């Protein structure tokens, strides 16, 4: 296992700490098509990293590599390594279910399982081996509070999750992940199908959680990236073009393409 | 490590998944092992093309049963195809939804009725009718064909319905938009597009008809002569096995297994054709 | 003279509807005939007594027990194997040579006539494995016979569960097996159960294969290695040997009522399944 190196431009106050996630020279492909090439990127403890870029730039693949969800696709292959707290997640000693609990994921489309709200959240807890009813109830409530959903549905926990509105479903999906107390929260365009009010609630939840988790947020919405992140990475055609403090990337991008994308010239 | 547990489960499931295939292999092996020696002993030509079935004298020729199965199957398919395709067309092209939910379960229920019930109804209704109005003993090719025709109808219908439903709506709407009547559209566009599926339905129905046993025993008369007409009694390959298996032993029993071998080969040929036809459909266009 | 398209349309519509109507009428006629001739003879004692004088008198209780044992055992054996096969085909592998071979096996098995299953069961289970004519030999034979149906219906039911459910479950830290048992099978269960229920129906209707494997003893089967006579075979024997038409039709109506119930249950389950997945 190689020692992670210090990275070039960490945000203030993070200098010298081990990065939460270190992506080292990571490439990925599905069958013949190369999706990611030579990515080097770090995510620090308790920072919010936004990943922006046009469609098919490899953002989602990178995200799904972080919890090895790409493994479900048999044509997936990768090079390089991804370190979580210094441990290679693709290494033999990594227990994948545990990894997926540590790196919780919210998808672009809300996918509630066809059960009650309560069972949706309790499912992950039961998988993690938590059996006590009272503990599950406590964590269901706290996760729903963290996802800013509790007040709306606290009397209807036994209702089918499918009956919730789209925005509520997405917050339920977030609560489902938060209940597992992950170390990293990865969100794949979580607001792409939502109305502005639901989007605001999700952003509010993210803001309240920022002291506790590292957040990786893939988004198509540059304004959202600007609002809800500390640093921003810009991807294009499977490559990382630049990464820096969000303010700097948005006001003084180092690369021409980044500026063009942010100002809406393509993408 | 948990993943390796998943891998072990995968292997176990794979082993279990092979049970259908290994059953098939076992069945083939045992039927052939029991039946083939006597065919070789009699001579293939003698066994298939002689009409002398005298188990007591060690003479085993199954020509009459082969012809019998052929006649009965063709008769059954004539009826089964007309009714089966007819019902499938009605269900997919002409029928309001409300009626579909009556006719479709009715046809599925038809498939659930035990074959002995079909046979008995045939004996008490059909056989006397044929005897009184068309002559002969009543137990006949015709009676067997009608009973079998009704029995294969659900098979033909359900596979045809799938094939017809797979035809894109746009084809039909395009044709109607060009001024074709509903029937012209069905005949010239829909049936043509679903052709391979309909062929598969017909062949699989044929497999059912060749293989059906109990109902045929009850209405076919089971004589050992080559049938001369629709009202002649007839014995099929399947009824030969079921009728004599109860008391057969030695070479006689082997000859019944040999009859099974012939039946098995016929069914496998039909199945393979049906599979090939429906696969070529799958290759031709996405479902 | 050419018939105009409009008239062809009219003629064909009438002809096709006649065919469909005749089909439904045939079904109703069969059901009506059997129940009309049989139900009046179905009494409590007919259902609960043993047959006397070859079935001329007495009841059909041992046949009911025998049928239930054979059908129950067959499905108990074929159910897990069929569902496991379906799970393998859908969740544990990619489409390829292996799945093609497995599917080919199931497809071929589905086309084999029951008399061949009977022959096989007779030489393999009854003689080679020494089970004799017995409930067990019959059940094993039927298990192989209904296996393809269970595989196919389970596979369809599992495929109807959205792939994204598996993604979510694995994303929450479930192993594949946990995902299959707690998410996929749970959602697919009405469809799977429908297939199993229909298989029970097929076992109950079966005659030819059981004649050669389960035998035709009139006694009550006390264990899985006893011979038994199922309802369908009892009906056949009474009818064919002219022992008692009244008792024959009474047996048939018991059979038909059970089949009707089974189809109703399957229909109801299927509707529930469709309503839930759409």
JSON list of C-alpha atoms in Angstrom, two decimals, chain A residues 41-204:
[
{"chain": "A", "resi": 41, "resn": "UNK", "atom": "CA", "xyz": [-8.25, 13.71, -7.26]},
{"chain": "A", "resi": 42, "resn": "UNK", "atom": "CA", "xyz": [-8.58, 13.93, -3.50]},
{"chain": "A", "resi": 43, "resn": "UNK", "atom": "CA", "xyz": [-11.51, 14.44, -1.22]},
{"chain": "A", "resi": 44, "resn": "UNK", "atom": "CA", "xyz": [-10.82, 15.71, 2.28]},
{"chain": "A", "resi": 45, "resn": "UNK", "atom": "CA", "xyz": [-12.59, 15.04, 5.50]},
{"chain": "A", "resi": 46, "resn": "UNK", "atom": "CA", "xyz": [-15.65, 17.21, 5.90]},
{"chain": "A", "resi": 47, "resn": "UNK", "atom": "CA", "xyz": [-15.36, 19.00, 2.60]},
{"chain": "A", "resi": 48, "resn": "UNK", "atom": "CA", "xyz": [-17.95, 19.30, -0.12]},
{"chain": "A", "resi": 49, "resn": "UNK", "atom": "CA", "xyz": [-16.53, 18.62, -3.54]},
{"chain": "A", "resi": 50, "resn": "UNK", "atom": "CA", "xyz": [-18.66, 19.37, -6.56]},
{"chain": "A", "resi": 51, "resn": "UNK", "atom": "CA", "xyz": [-17.98, 17.59, -9.84]},
{"chain": "A", "resi": 52, "resn": "UNK", "atom": "CA", "xyz": [-19.27, 19.38, -12.90]},
{"chain": "A", "resi": 53, "resn": "UNK", "atom": "CA", "xyz": [-18.97, 18.70, -16.59]},
{"chain": "A", "resi": 54, "resn": "UNK", "atom": "CA", "xyz": [-21.07, 18.01, -19.66]},
{"chain": "A", "resi": 55, "resn": "UNK", "atom": "CA", "xyz": [-22.90, 14.76, -20.30]},
{"chain": "A", "resi": 56, "resn": "UNK", "atom": "CA", "xyz": [-20.77, 11.62, -20.71]},
{"chain": "A", "resi": 57, "resn": "UNK", "atom": "CA", "xyz": [-17.72, 13.19, -19.16]},
{"chain": "A", "resi": 58, "resn": "UNK", "atom": "CA", "xyz": [-17.34, 10.26, -16.76]},
{"chain": "A", "resi": 59, "resn": "UNK", "atom": "CA", "xyz": [-18.71, 11.92, -13.61]},
{"chain": "A", "resi": 60, "resn": "UNK", "atom": "CA", "xyz": [-21.18, 9.19, -12.77]},
{"chain": "A", "resi": 61, "resn": "UNK", "atom": "CA", "xyz": [-18.68, 6.43, -13.50]},
{"chain": "A", "resi": 62, "resn": "UNK", "atom": "CA", "xyz": [-16.21, 8.03, -11.12]},
{"chain": "A", "resi": 63, "resn": "UNK", "atom": "CA", "xyz": [-18.89, 8.27, -8.47]},
{"chain": "A", "resi": 64, "resn": "UNK", "atom": "CA", "xyz": [-19.97, 4.67, -8.89]},
{"chain": "A", "resi": 65, "resn": "UNK", "atom": "CA", "xyz": [-16.30, 3.65, -8.71]},
{"chain": "A", "resi": 66, "resn": "UNK", "atom": "CA", "xyz": [-16.04, 5.16, -5.24]},
{"chain": "A", "resi": 67, "resn": "UNK", "atom": "CA", "xyz": [-18.34, 2.50, -3.76]},
{"chain": "A", "resi": 68, "resn": "UNK", "atom": "CA", "xyz": [-17.58, -0.18, -6.36]},
{"chain": "A", "resi": 69, "resn": "UNK", "atom": "CA", "xyz": [-21.09, -0.13, -7.69]},
{"chain": "A", "resi": 70, "resn": "UNK", "atom": "CA", "xyz": [-19.62, -0.43, -11.18]},
{"chain": "A", "resi": 71, "resn": "UNK", "atom": "CA", "xyz": [-18.61, -3.96, -10.23]},
{"chain": "A", "resi": 72, "resn": "UNK", "atom": "CA", "xyz": [-22.23, -4.93, -10.92]},
{"chain": "A", "resi": 73, "resn": "UNK", "atom": "CA", "xyz": [-21.53, -4.36, -14.58]},
{"chain": "A", "resi": 74, "resn": "UNK", "atom": "CA", "xyz": [-19.49, -7.30, -15.77]},
{"chain": "A", "resi": 75, "resn": "UNK", "atom": "CA", "xyz": [-17.79, -5.34, -18.56]},
{"chain": "A", "resi": 76, "resn": "UNK", "atom": "CA", "xyz": [-16.30, -2.82, -16.13]},
{"chain": "A", "resi": 77, "resn": "UNK", "atom": "CA", "xyz": [-12.53, -2.73, -15.78]},
{"chain": "A", "resi": 78, "resn": "UNK", "atom": "CA", "xyz": [-10.23, -0.25, -14.09]},
{"chain": "A", "resi": 79, "resn": "UNK", "atom": "CA", "xyz": [-6.60, 0.78, -13.56]},
{"chain": "A", "resi": 80, "resn": "UNK", "atom": "CA", "xyz": [-4.99, 2.82, -10.82]},
{"chain": "A", "resi": 81, "resn": "UNK", "atom": "CA", "xyz": [-6.29, 2.97, -7.29]},
{"chain": "A", "resi": 82, "resn": "UNK", "atom": "CA", "xyz": [-8.76, 4.65, -5.03]},
{"chain": "A", "resi": 83, "resn": "UNK", "atom": "CA", "xyz": [-7.76, 4.95, -1.38]},
{"chain": "A", "resi": 84, "resn": "UNK", "atom": "CA", "xyz": [-10.27, 5.40, 1.40]},
{"chain": "A", "resi": 85, "resn": "UNK", "atom": "CA", "xyz": [-8.41, 6.46, 4.54]},
{"chain": "A", "resi": 86, "resn": "UNK", "atom": "CA", "xyz": [-5.28, 5.14, 2.86]},
{"chain": "A", "resi": 87, "resn": "UNK", "atom": "CA", "xyz": [-6.73, 1.71, 2.11]},
{"chain": "A", "resi": 88, "resn": "UNK", "atom": "CA", "xyz": [-7.16, 0.59, -1.51]},
{"chain": "A", "resi": 89, "resn": "UNK", "atom": "CA", "xyz": [-10.88, -0.02, -1.98]},
{"chain": "A", "resi": 90, "resn": "UNK", "atom": "CA", "xyz": [-10.21, -2.39, -4.87]},
{"chain": "A", "resi": 91, "resn": "UNK", "atom": "CA", "xyz": [-7.75, -4.35, -2.75]},
{"chain": "A", "resi": 92, "resn": "UNK", "atom": "CA", "xyz": [-8.40, -7.91, -1.64]},
{"chain": "A", "resi": 93, "resn": "UNK", "atom": "CA", "xyz": [-8.86, -7.04, 2.00]},
{"chain": "A", "resi": 94, "resn": "UNK", "atom": "CA", "xyz": [-11.66, -4.57, 1.31]},
{"chain": "A", "resi": 95, "resn": "UNK", "atom": "CA", "xyz": [-15.07, -5.85, 2.33]},
{"chain": "A", "resi": 96, "resn": "UNK", "atom": "CA", "xyz": [-17.34, -4.42, -0.32]},
{"chain": "A", "resi": 97, "resn": "UNK", "atom": "CA", "xyz": [-20.61, -4.27, 1.69]},
{"chain": "A", "resi": 98, "resn": "UNK", "atom": "CA", "xyz": [-18.74, -2.38, 4.42]},
{"chain": "A", "resi": 99, "resn": "UNK", "atom": "CA", "xyz": [-17.24, -0.06, 1.83]},
{"chain": "A", "resi": 100, "resn": "UNK", "atom": "CA", "xyz": [-20.70, 0.70, 0.48]},
{"chain": "A", "resi": 101, "resn": "UNK", "atom": "CA", "xyz": [-21.92, 1.53, 3.96]},
{"chain": "A", "resi": 102, "resn": "UNK", "atom": "CA", "xyz": [-18.98, 3.89, 4.46]},
{"chain": "A", "resi": 103, "resn": "UNK", "atom": "CA", "xyz": [-19.50, 5.55, 1.08]},
{"chain": "A", "resi": 104, "resn": "UNK", "atom": "CA", "xyz": [-23.23, 6.18, 0.85]},
{"chain": "A", "resi": 105, "resn": "UNK", "atom": "CA", "xyz": [-24.78, 6.97, -2.49]},
{"chain": "A", "resi": 106, "resn": "UNK", "atom": "CA", "xyz": [-27.82, 8.92, -3.63]},
{"chain": "A", "resi": 107, "resn": "UNK", "atom": "CA", "xyz": [-28.91, 8.42, -7.24]},
{"chain": "A", "resi": 108, "resn": "UNK", "atom": "CA", "xyz": [-30.11, 10.82, -9.90]},
{"chain": "A", "resi": 109, "resn": "UNK", "atom": "CA", "xyz": [-33.59, 9.35, -9.85]},
{"chain": "A", "resi": 110, "resn": "UNK", "atom": "CA", "xyz": [-35.13, 8.64, -6.45]},
{"chain": "A", "resi": 111, "resn": "UNK", "atom": "CA", "xyz": [-35.51, 4.87, -6.13]},
{"chain": "A", "resi": 112, "resn": "UNK", "atom": "CA", "xyz": [-37.56, 4.00, -3.08]},
{"chain": "A", "resi": 113, "resn": "UNK", "atom": "CA", "xyz": [-37.89, 0.26, -2.56]},
{"chain": "A", "resi": 114, "resn": "UNK", "atom": "CA", "xyz": [-41.53, -0.83, -2.78]},
{"chain": "A", "resi": 115, "resn": "UNK", "atom": "CA", "xyz": [-42.02, -0.88, 0.98]},
{"chain": "A", "resi": 116, "resn": "UNK", "atom": "CA", "xyz": [-43.00, 1.53, 3.72]},
{"chain": "A", "resi": 117, "resn": "UNK", "atom": "CA", "xyz": [-40.97, 4.63, 4.49]},
{"chain": "A", "resi": 118, "resn": "UNK", "atom": "CA", "xyz": [-39.82, 3.05, 7.74]},
{"chain": "A", "resi": 119, "resn": "UNK", "atom": "CA", "xyz": [-38.72, -0.20, 6.11]},
{"chain": "A", "resi": 120, "resn": "UNK", "atom": "CA", "xyz": [-36.81, 1.65, 3.43]},
{"chain": "A", "resi": 121, "resn": "UNK", "atom": "CA", "xyz": [-34.57, 3.16, 6.08]},
{"chain": "A", "resi": 122, "resn": "UNK", "atom": "CA", "xyz": [-34.53, 0.18, 8.41]},
{"chain": "A", "resi": 123, "resn": "UNK", "atom": "CA", "xyz": [-33.38, -2.12, 5.56]},
{"chain": "A", "resi": 124, "resn": "UNK", "atom": "CA", "xyz": [-29.82, -0.80, 5.47]},
{"chain": "A", "resi": 125, "resn": "UNK", "atom": "CA", "xyz": [-29.64, -0.82, 9.27]},
{"chain": "A", "resi": 126, "resn": "UNK", "atom": "CA", "xyz": [-30.75, -4.44, 9.44]},
{"chain": "A", "resi": 127, "resn": "UNK", "atom": "CA", "xyz": [-28.17, -5.33, 6.78]},
{"chain": "A", "resi": 128, "resn": "UNK", "atom": "CA", "xyz": [-25.55, -3.71, 8.97]},
{"chain": "A", "resi": 129, "resn": "UNK", "atom": "CA", "xyz": [-26.54, -6.12, 11.71]},
{"chain": "A", "resi": 130, "resn": "UNK", "atom": "CA", "xyz": [-28.53, -3.71, 13.90]},
{"chain": "A", "resi": 131, "resn": "UNK", "atom": "CA", "xyz": [-31.33, -5.72, 15.41]},
{"chain": "A", "resi": 132, "resn": "UNK", "atom": "CA", "xyz": [-32.73, -3.70, 18.30]},
{"chain": "A", "resi": 133, "resn": "UNK", "atom": "CA", "xyz": [-36.08, -2.19, 17.43]},
{"chain": "A", "resi": 134, "resn": "UNK", "atom": "CA", "xyz": [-35.61, 0.89, 19.54]},
{"chain": "A", "resi": 135, "resn": "UNK", "atom": "CA", "xyz": [-32.21, 1.61, 18.06]},
{"chain": "A", "resi": 136, "resn": "UNK", "atom": "CA", "xyz": [-33.59, 1.26, 14.55]},
{"chain": "A", "resi": 137, "resn": "UNK", "atom": "CA", "xyz": [-36.46, 3.60, 15.40]},
{"chain": "A", "resi": 138, "resn": "UNK", "atom": "CA", "xyz": [-34.08, 6.17, 16.82]},
{"chain": "A", "resi": 139, "resn": "UNK", "atom": "CA", "xyz": [-31.88, 6.09, 13.76]},
{"chain": "A", "resi": 140, "resn": "UNK", "atom": "CA", "xyz": [-34.84, 6.21, 11.38]},
{"chain": "A", "resi": 141, "resn": "UNK", "atom": "CA", "xyz": [-36.01, 9.37, 13.08]},
{"chain": "A", "resi": 142, "resn": "UNK", "atom": "CA", "xyz": [-32.61, 11.05, 13.24]},
{"chain": "A", "resi": 143, "resn": "UNK", "atom": "CA", "xyz": [-31.83, 10.27, 9.62]},
{"chain": "A", "resi": 144, "resn": "UNK", "atom": "CA", "xyz": [-35.19, 11.61, 8.49]},
{"chain": "A", "resi": 145, "resn": "UNK", "atom": "CA", "xyz": [-34.51, 14.77, 10.50]},
{"chain": "A", "resi": 146, "resn": "UNK", "atom": "CA", "xyz": [-31.09, 15.10, 8.91]},
{"chain": "A", "resi": 147, "resn": "UNK", "atom": "CA", "xyz": [-32.64, 14.79, 5.47]},
{"chain": "A", "resi": 148, "resn": "UNK", "atom": "CA", "xyz": [-35.18, 17.52, 6.34]},
{"chain": "A", "resi": 149, "resn": "UNK", "atom": "CA", "xyz": [-38.07, 15.13, 5.83]},
{"chain": "A", "resi": 150, "resn": "UNK", "atom": "CA", "xyz": [-39.16, 14.22, 9.35]},
{"chain": "A", "resi": 151, "resn": "UNK", "atom": "CA", "xyz": [-41.67, 17.00, 9.88]},
{"chain": "A", "resi": 152, "resn": "UNK", "atom": "CA", "xyz": [-43.52, 16.19, 6.69]},
{"chain": "A", "resi": 153, "resn": "UNK", "atom": "CA", "xyz": [-43.97, 12.47, 7.21]},
{"chain": "A", "resi": 154, "resn": "UNK", "atom": "CA", "xyz": [-43.50, 11.70, 10.89]},
{"chain": "A", "resi": 155, "resn": "UNK", "atom": "CA", "xyz": [-47.09, 10.46, 11.22]},
{"chain": "A", "resi": 156, "resn": "UNK", "atom": "CA", "xyz": [-46.97, 8.31, 8.09]},
{"chain": "A", "resi": 157, "resn": "UNK", "atom": "CA", "xyz": [-43.89, 6.13, 8.56]},
{"chain": "A", "resi": 158, "resn": "UNK", "atom": "CA", "xyz": [-45.85, 3.01, 7.59]},
{"chain": "A", "resi": 159, "resn": "UNK", "atom": "CA", "xyz": [-47.06, 4.53, 4.36]},
{"chain": "A", "resi": 160, "resn": "UNK", "atom": "CA", "xyz": [-45.66, 3.08, 1.11]},
{"chain": "A", "resi": 161, "resn": "UNK", "atom": "CA", "xyz": [-42.65, 5.12, 0.09]},
{"chain": "A", "resi": 162, "resn": "UNK", "atom": "CA", "xyz": [-43.93, 5.13, -3.48]},
{"chain": "A", "resi": 163, "resn": "UNK", "atom": "CA", "xyz": [-46.73, 7.47, -2.37]},
{"chain": "A", "resi": 164, "resn": "UNK", "atom": "CA", "xyz": [-44.32, 10.29, -1.53]},
{"chain": "A", "resi": 165, "resn": "UNK", "atom": "CA", "xyz": [-43.71, 13.12, -3.98]},
{"chain": "A", "resi": 166, "resn": "UNK", "atom": "CA", "xyz": [-40.55, 13.04, -6.07]},
{"chain": "A", "resi": 167, "resn": "UNK", "atom": "CA", "xyz": [-38.74, 15.54, -3.85]},
{"chain": "A", "resi": 168, "resn": "UNK", "atom": "CA", "xyz": [-39.74, 13.66, -0.71]},
{"chain": "A", "resi": 169, "resn": "UNK", "atom": "CA", "xyz": [-38.65, 10.36, -2.26]},
{"chain": "A", "resi": 170, "resn": "UNK", "atom": "CA", "xyz": [-35.22, 11.81, -2.96]},
{"chain": "A", "resi": 171, "resn": "UNK", "atom": "CA", "xyz": [-34.87, 13.03, 0.60]},
{"chain": "A", "resi": 172, "resn": "UNK", "atom": "CA", "xyz": [-35.99, 9.60, 1.78]},
{"chain": "A", "resi": 173, "resn": "UNK", "atom": "CA", "xyz": [-33.21, 8.09, -0.31]},
{"chain": "A", "resi": 174, "resn": "UNK", "atom": "CA", "xyz": [-30.82, 10.48, 1.34]},
{"chain": "A", "resi": 175, "resn": "UNK", "atom": "CA", "xyz": [-32.12, 9.58, 4.79]},
{"chain": "A", "resi": 176, "resn": "UNK", "atom": "CA", "xyz": [-31.73, 5.92, 3.92]},
{"chain": "A", "resi": 177, "resn": "UNK", "atom": "CA", "xyz": [-28.05, 6.50, 3.31]},
{"chain": "A", "resi": 178, "resn": "UNK", "atom": "CA", "xyz": [-27.55, 8.84, 6.26]},
{"chain": "A", "resi": 179, "resn": "UNK", "atom": "CA", "xyz": [-29.03, 6.26, 8.63]},
{"chain": "A", "resi": 180, "resn": "UNK", "atom": "CA", "xyz": [-25.94, 4.14, 8.00]},
{"chain": "A", "resi": 181, "resn": "UNK", "atom": "CA", "xyz": [-23.75, 7.04, 9.21]},
{"chain": "A", "resi": 182, "resn": "UNK", "atom": "CA", "xyz": [-21.45, 6.92, 6.24]},
{"chain": "A", "resi": 183, "resn": "UNK", "atom": "CA", "xyz": [-18.11, 8.70, 6.15]},
{"chain": "A", "resi": 184, "resn": "UNK", "atom": "CA", "xyz": [-18.57, 9.94, 2.62]},
{"chain": "A", "resi": 185, "resn": "UNK", "atom": "CA", "xyz": [-21.81, 10.92, 0.96]},
{"chain": "A", "resi": 186, "resn": "UNK", "atom": "CA", "xyz": [-21.82, 10.76, -2.83]},
{"chain": "A", "resi": 187, "resn": "UNK", "atom": "CA", "xyz": [-24.70, 12.27, -4.75]},
{"chain": "A", "resi": 188, "resn": "UNK", "atom": "CA", "xyz": [-25.25, 11.75, -8.46]},
{"chain": "A", "resi": 189, "resn": "UNK", "atom": "CA", "xyz": [-27.16, 14.77, -9.76]},
{"chain": "A", "resi": 190, "resn": "UNK", "atom": "CA", "xyz": [-29.61, 14.35, -6.89]},
{"chain": "A", "resi": 191, "resn": "UNK", "atom": "CA", "xyz": [-31.75, 17.28, -7.95]},
{"chain": "A", "resi": 192, "resn": "UNK", "atom": "CA", "xyz": [-31.90, 16.71, -11.67]},
{"chain": "A", "resi": 193, "resn": "UNK", "atom": "CA", "xyz": [-35.56, 15.73, -11.65]},
{"chain": "A", "resi": 194, "resn": "UNK", "atom": "CA", "xyz": [-36.73, 17.96, -8.84]},
{"chain": "A", "resi": 195, "resn": "UNK", "atom": "CA", "xyz": [-38.54, 21.27, -8.55]},
{"chain": "A", "resi": 196, "resn": "UNK", "atom": "CA", "xyz": [-36.75, 24.31, -7.05]},
{"chain": "A", "resi": 197, "resn": "UNK", "atom": "CA", "xyz": [-38.34, 23.93, -3.61]},
{"chain": "A", "resi": 198, "resn": "UNK", "atom": "CA", "xyz": [-37.28, 20.30, -3.24]},
{"chain": "A", "resi": 199, "resn": "UNK", "atom": "CA", "xyz": [-33.86, 21.23, -4.56]},
{"chain": "A", "resi": 200, "resn": "UNK", "atom": "CA", "xyz": [-33.57, 23.93, -1.90]},
{"chain": "A", "resi": 201, "resn": "UNK", "atom": "CA", "xyz": [-34.46, 21.41, 0.81]},
{"chain": "A", "resi": 202, "resn": "UNK", "atom": "CA", "xyz": [-31.83, 18.99, -0.36]},
{"chain": "A", "resi": 203, "resn": "UNK", "atom": "CA", "xyz": [-29.24, 21.74, -0.45]},
{"chain": "A", "resi": 204, "resn": "UNK", "atom": "CA", "xyz": [-30.32, 22.77, 3.02]}
]
